GROMACS .gro file of C-alpha atoms in nm:
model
  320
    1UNK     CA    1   1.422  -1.222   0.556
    2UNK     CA    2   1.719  -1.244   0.396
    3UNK     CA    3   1.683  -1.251   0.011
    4UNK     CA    4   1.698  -0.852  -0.126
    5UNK     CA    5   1.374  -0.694  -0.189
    6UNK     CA    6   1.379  -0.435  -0.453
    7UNK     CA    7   1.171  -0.155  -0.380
    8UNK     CA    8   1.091   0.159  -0.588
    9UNK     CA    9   0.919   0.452  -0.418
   10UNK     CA   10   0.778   0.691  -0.657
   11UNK     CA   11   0.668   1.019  -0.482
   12UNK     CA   12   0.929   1.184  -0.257
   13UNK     CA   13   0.740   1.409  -0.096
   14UNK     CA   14   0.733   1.439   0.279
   15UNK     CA   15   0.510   1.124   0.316
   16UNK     CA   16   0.697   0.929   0.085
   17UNK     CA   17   0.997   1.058   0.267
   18UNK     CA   18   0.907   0.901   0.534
   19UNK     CA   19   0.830   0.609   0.418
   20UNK     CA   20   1.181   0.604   0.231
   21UNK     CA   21   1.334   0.606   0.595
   22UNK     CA   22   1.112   0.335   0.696
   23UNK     CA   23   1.184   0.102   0.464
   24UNK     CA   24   1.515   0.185   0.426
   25UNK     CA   25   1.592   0.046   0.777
   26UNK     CA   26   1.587  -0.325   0.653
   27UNK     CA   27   1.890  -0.403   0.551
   28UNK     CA   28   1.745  -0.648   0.288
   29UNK     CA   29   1.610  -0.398   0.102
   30UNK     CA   30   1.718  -0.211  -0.196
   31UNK     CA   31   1.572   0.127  -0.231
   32UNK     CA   32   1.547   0.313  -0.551
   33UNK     CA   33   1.350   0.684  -0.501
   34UNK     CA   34   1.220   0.901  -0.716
   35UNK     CA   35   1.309   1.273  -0.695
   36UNK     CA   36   1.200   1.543  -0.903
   37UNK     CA   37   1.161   1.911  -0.702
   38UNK     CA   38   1.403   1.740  -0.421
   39UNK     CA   39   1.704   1.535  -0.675
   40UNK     CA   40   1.936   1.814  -0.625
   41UNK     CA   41   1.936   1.808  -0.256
   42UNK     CA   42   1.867   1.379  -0.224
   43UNK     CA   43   2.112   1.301  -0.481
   44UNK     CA   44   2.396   1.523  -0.340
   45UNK     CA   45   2.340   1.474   0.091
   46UNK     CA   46   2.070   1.242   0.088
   47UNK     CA   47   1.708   1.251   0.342
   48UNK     CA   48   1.701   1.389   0.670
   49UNK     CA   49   1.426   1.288   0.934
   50UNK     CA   50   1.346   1.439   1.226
   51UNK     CA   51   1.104   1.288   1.410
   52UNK     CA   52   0.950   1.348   1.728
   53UNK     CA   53   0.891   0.972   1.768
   54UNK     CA   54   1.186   0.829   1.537
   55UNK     CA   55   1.469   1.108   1.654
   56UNK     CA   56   1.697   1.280   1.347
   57UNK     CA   57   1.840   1.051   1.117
   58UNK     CA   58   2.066   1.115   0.768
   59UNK     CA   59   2.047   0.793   0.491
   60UNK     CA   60   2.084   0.756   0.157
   61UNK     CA   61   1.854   0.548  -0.020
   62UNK     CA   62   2.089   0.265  -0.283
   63UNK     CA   63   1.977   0.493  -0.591
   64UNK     CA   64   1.801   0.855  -0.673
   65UNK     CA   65   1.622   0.901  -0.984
   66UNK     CA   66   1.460   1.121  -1.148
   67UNK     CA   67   1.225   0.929  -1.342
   68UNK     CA   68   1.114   0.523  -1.389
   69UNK     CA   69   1.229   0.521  -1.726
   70UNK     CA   70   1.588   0.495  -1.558
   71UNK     CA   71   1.445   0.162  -1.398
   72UNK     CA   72   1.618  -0.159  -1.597
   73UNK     CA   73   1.427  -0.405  -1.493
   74UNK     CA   74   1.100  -0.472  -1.270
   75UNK     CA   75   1.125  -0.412  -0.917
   76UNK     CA   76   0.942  -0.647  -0.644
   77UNK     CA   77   0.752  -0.334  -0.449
   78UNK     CA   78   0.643   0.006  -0.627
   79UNK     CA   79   0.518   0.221  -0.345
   80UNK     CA   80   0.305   0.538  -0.504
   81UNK     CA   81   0.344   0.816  -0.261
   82UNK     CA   82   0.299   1.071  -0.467
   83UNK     CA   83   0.002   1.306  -0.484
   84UNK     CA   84  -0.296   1.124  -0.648
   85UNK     CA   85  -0.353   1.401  -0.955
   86UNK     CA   86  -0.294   1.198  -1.204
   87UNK     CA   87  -0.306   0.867  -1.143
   88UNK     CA   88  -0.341   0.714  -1.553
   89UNK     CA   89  -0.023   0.923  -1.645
   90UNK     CA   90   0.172   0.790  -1.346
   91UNK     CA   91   0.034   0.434  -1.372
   92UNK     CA   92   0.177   0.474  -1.739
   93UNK     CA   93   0.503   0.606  -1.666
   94UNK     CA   94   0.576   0.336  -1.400
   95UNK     CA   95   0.548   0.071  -1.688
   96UNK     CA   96   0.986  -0.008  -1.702
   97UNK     CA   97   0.947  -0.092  -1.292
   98UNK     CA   98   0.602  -0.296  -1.300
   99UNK     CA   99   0.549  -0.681  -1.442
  100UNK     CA  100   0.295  -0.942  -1.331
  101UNK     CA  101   0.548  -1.041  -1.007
  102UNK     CA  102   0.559  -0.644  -0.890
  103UNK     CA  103   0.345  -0.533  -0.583
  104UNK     CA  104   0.177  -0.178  -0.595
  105UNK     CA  105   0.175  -0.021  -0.325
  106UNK     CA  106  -0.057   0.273  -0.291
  107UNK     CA  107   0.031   0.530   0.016
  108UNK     CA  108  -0.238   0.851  -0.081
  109UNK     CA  109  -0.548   1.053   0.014
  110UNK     CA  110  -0.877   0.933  -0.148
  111UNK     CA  111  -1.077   0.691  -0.271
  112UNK     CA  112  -1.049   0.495  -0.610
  113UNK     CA  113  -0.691   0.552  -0.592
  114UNK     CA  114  -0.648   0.167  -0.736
  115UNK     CA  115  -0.860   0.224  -1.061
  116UNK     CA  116  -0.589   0.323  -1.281
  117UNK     CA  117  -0.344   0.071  -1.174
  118UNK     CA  118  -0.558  -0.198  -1.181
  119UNK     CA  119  -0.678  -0.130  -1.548
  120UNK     CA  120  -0.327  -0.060  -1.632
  121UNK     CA  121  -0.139  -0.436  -1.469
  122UNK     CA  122  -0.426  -0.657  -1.440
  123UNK     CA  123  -0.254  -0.933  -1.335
  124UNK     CA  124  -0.028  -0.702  -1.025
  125UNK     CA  125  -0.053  -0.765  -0.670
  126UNK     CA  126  -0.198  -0.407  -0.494
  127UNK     CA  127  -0.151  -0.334  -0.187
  128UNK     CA  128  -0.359  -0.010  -0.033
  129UNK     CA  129  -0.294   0.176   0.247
  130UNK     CA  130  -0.437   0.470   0.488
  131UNK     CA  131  -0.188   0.711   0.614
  132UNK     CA  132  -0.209   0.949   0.944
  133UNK     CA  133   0.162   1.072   0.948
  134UNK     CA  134   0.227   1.432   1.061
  135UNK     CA  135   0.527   1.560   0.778
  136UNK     CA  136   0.609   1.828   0.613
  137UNK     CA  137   0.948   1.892   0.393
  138UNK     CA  138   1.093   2.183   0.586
  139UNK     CA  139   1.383   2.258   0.271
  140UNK     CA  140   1.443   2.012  -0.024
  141UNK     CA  141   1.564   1.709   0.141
  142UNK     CA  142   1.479   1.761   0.469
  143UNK     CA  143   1.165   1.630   0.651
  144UNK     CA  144   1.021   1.709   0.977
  145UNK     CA  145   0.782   1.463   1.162
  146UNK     CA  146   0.544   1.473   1.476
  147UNK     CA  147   0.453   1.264   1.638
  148UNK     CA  148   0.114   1.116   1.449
  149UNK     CA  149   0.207   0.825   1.297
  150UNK     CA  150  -0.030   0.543   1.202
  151UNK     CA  151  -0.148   0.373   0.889
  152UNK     CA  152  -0.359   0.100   0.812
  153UNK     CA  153  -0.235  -0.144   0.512
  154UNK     CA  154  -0.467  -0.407   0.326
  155UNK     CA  155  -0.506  -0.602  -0.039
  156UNK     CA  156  -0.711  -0.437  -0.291
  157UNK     CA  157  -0.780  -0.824  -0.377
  158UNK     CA  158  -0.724  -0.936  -0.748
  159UNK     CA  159  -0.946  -1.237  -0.857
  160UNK     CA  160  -0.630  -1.328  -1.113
  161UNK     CA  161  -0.366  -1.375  -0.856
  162UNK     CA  162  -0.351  -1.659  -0.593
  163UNK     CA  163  -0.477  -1.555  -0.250
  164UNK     CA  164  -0.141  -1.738  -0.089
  165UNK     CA  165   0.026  -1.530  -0.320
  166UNK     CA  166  -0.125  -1.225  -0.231
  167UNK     CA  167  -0.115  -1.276   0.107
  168UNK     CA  168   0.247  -1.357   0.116
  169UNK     CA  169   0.326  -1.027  -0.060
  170UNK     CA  170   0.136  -0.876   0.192
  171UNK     CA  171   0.282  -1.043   0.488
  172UNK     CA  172   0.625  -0.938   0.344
  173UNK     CA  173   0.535  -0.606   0.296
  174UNK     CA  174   0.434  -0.558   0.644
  175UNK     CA  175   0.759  -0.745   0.786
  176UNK     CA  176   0.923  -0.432   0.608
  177UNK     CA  177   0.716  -0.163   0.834
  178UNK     CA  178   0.750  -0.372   1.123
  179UNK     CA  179   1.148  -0.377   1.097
  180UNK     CA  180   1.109  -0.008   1.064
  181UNK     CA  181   0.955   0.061   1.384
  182UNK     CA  182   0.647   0.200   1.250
  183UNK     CA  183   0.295   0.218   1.407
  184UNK     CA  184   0.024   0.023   1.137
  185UNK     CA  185  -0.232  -0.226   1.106
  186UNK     CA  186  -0.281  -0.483   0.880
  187UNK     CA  187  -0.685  -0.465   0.804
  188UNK     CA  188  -0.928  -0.694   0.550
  189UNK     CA  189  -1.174  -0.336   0.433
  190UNK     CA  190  -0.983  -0.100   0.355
  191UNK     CA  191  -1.219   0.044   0.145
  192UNK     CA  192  -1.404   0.128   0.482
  193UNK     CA  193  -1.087   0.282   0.578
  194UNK     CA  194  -1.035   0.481   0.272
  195UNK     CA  195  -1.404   0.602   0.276
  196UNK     CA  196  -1.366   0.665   0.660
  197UNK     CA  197  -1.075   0.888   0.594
  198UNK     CA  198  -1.235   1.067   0.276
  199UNK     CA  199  -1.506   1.178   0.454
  200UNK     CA  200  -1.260   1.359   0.674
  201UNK     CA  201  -1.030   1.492   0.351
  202UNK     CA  202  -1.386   1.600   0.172
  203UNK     CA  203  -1.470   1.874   0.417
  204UNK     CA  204  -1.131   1.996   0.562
  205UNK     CA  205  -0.939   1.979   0.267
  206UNK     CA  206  -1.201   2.171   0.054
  207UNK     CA  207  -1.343   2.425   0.349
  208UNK     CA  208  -0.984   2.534   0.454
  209UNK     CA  209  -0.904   2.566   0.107
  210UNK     CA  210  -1.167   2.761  -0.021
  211UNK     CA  211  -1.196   2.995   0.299
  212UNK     CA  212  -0.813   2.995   0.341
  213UNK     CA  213  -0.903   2.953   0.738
  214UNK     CA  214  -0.742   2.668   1.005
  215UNK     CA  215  -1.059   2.451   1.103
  216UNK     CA  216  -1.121   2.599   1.425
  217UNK     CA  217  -1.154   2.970   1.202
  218UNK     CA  218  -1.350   2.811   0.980
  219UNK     CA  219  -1.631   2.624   1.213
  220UNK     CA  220  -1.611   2.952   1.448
  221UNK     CA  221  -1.717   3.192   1.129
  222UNK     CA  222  -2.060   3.184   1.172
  223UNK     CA  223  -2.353   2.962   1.308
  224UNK     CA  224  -2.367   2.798   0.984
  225UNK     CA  225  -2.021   2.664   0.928
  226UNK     CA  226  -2.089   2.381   1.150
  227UNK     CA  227  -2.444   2.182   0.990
  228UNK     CA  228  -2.290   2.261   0.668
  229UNK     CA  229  -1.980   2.068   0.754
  230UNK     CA  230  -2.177   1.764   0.977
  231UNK     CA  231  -2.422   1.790   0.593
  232UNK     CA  232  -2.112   1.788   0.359
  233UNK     CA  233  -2.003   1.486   0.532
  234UNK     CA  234  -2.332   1.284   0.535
  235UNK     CA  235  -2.381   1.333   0.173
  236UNK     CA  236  -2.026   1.146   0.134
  237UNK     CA  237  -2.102   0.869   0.374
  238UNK     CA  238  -2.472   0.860   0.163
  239UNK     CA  239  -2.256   0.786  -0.143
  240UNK     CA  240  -2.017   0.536   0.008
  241UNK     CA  241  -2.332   0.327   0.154
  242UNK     CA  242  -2.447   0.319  -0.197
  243UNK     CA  243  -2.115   0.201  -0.311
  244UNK     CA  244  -2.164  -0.077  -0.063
  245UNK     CA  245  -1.940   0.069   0.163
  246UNK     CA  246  -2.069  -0.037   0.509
  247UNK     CA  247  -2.000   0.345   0.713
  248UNK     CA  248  -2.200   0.439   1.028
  249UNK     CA  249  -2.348   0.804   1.036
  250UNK     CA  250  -2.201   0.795   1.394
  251UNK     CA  251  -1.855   0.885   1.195
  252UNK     CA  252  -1.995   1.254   1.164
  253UNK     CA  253  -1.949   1.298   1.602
  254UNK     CA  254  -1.654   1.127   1.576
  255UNK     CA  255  -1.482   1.310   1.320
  256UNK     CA  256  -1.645   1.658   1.514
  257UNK     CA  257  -1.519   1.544   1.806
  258UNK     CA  258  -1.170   1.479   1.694
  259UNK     CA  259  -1.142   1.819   1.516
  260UNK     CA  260  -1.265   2.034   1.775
  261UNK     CA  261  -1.022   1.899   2.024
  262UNK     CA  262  -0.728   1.978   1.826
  263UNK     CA  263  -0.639   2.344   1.749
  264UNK     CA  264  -0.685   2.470   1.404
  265UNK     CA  265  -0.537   2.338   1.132
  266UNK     CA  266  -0.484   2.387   0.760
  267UNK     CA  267  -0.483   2.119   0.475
  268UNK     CA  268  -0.249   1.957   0.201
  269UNK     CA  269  -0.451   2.079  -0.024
  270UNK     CA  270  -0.480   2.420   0.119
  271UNK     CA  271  -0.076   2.416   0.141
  272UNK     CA  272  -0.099   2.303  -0.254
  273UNK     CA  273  -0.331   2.635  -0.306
  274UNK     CA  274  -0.157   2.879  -0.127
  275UNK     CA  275   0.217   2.751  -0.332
  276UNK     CA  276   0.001   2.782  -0.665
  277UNK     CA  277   0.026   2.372  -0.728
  278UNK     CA  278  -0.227   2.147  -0.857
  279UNK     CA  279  -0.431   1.971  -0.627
  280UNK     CA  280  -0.564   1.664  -0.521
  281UNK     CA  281  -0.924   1.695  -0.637
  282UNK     CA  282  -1.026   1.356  -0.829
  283UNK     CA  283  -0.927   1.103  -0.557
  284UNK     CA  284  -1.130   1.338  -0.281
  285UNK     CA  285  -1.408   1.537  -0.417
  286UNK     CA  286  -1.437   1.412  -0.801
  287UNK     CA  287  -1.487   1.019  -0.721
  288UNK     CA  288  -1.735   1.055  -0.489
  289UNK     CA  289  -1.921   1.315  -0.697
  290UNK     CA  290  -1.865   1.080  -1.004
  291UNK     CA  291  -2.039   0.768  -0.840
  292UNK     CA  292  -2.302   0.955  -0.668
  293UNK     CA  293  -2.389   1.052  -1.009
  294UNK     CA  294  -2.367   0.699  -1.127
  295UNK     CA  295  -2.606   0.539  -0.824
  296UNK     CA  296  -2.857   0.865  -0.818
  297UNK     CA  297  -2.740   1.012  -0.487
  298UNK     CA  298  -2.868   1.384  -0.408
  299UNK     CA  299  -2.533   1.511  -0.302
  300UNK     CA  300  -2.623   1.925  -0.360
  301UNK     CA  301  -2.357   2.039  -0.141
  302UNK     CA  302  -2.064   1.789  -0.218
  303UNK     CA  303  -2.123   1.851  -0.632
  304UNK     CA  304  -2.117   2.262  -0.509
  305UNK     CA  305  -1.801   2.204  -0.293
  306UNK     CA  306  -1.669   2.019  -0.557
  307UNK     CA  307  -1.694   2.269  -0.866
  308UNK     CA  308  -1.611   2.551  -0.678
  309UNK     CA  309  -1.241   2.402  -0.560
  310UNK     CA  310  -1.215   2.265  -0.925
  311UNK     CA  311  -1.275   2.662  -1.026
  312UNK     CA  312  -0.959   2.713  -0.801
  313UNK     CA  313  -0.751   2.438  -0.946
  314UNK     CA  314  -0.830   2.560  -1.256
  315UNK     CA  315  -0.700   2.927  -1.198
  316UNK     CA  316  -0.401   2.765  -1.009
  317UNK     CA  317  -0.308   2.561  -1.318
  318UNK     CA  318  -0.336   2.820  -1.524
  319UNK     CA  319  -0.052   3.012  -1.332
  320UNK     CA  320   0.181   2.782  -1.342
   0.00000   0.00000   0.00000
């Protein structure tokens, strides 16, 4: 590669930080960021990673914003790493960085995350992604990592753009985490992925949240913590199989399995509760109540799950 990519990452959170340093390591690529809680502390000493896998590094990304409207002129990748609350509003305000030769890149929890940005640049390349990256941002500006890193990558195909095309955008995109030594995949369903990964965000996002427990705390409270959980998670894979969505019920004793051999942990959206911010509630709990809905899926203990954390967000919002 040697032509510059421009790339605007919207979302500079500890994820997106992340990502920042990723694809800031190709020296092709121009990298604009979006800071709002963090511009302060960006704009003045730039990012710090440490990283269990990556080791500590200091960069400055080519430009620090504070909003797209200070974008002159479309960009070639938009990478949306911010938290998927409201994705119409941000799909909106990305409008001075997005034309019909821009790739969107979608880095976030949940499912139907594409929606809003498909309605809103029909004609767009998308590109959508699963993350598993251990981060948190320690002080504004500073991000520590551990060392789970993975993600898979994948087109959210659009009938209106050429598949060479879109396959070449993807190709380059992935030639950009590749240079910056990051574990991923490059998959054809990542729908299955996203669903896969919901199903997991569904119950320990919303249990740890509502009980304010780690998982282990949680599935240790009583006999019944555990059926409700293995239940909460079937109704979600019922609703993705409707969707067409082809998950195995085997996920259920995979996902056990991989929670009980870790120790307990909390949640992003747990972390979002306990710091009184808004949470990610449409993306993980409200699609998947909305379609079940739509197709006539019995989902009684999703839709409960689901109105009682939107009780929360509503009390949290109200704080603010």
């Amino acid at each position: 590669m040697s032509d510059t990519i421009e790339v605007l990452l919207y979302g500079l959170g500890a994820i997106g930080s992340f990502y920042a340093f990723i694809l800031n390591r190709s020296e092709n690529v121009r990298l604009t960021v979006v800071a709002r809680s963090n511009y302060d502390a960006v704009k003045e000493n730039g990012l710090l990673i440490e990283s269990e896998n990556h080791g500590q590094h200091r960069f400055r990304p080519h430009k620090v914003i504070k909003s797209p409207d200070e974008v002159t002129s479309p960009l070639d990748y938009v990478v949306c790493a911010h938290k998927a609350i409201d994705q119409e509003s941000v799909a909106a305000r990305l409008k001075p960085a997005i034309n019909e030769n821009t790739t969107i890149v979608i880095i976030q929890n949940g499912v139907g995350n594409e929606e809003a940005f498909r309605n809103s640049y029909p004609q767009s390349s998308i590109i959508t992604c699963v993350t598993w990256v251990g981060a948190r941002q320690s002080t504004p500006g500073t991000i520590t990592h551990t060392k789970s890193e993975d993600m898979q990558i994948g087109l959210f195909a659009n009938p209106s753009v050429p598949s060479s095309l879109e396959k070449s955008r993807l190709d380059t995109f992935a030639s950009l985490l590749k240079h910056g030594q990051t574990k991923f995949q490059v998959l054809e369903d990542m729908q299955l992925q996203r669903w896969e990964k919901v199903v997991w965000n569904v119950a320990w996002n919303s249990l740890t949240t509502l009980t304010l427990l780690d998982t282990q705390s949680w599935l240790n409270s009583s006999p019944d913590a555990t059926p409700l959980t293995r239940k909460l998670m079937r109704e979600v894979i019922d609703v993705g199989r409707k969707c067409g969505v082809e998950l195995d019920y085997g996920l259920i004793d995979r996902l056990m399995d991989k929670i009980n051999a870790m120790p307990g942990i909390g949640s992003s959206m747990q972390t979002d509760c306990l710091n009184k911010r808004p949470m990610e509630i449409d993306v993980i709990l409200g699609f998947p109540v909305k379609k079940a809905k739509e197709l006539g899926v019995e989902t009684p203990i999703l839709e409960t799950i689901h109105t009682l954390v939107r009780a929360v967000d509503v009390r949290l919002r109200a704080s603010l």
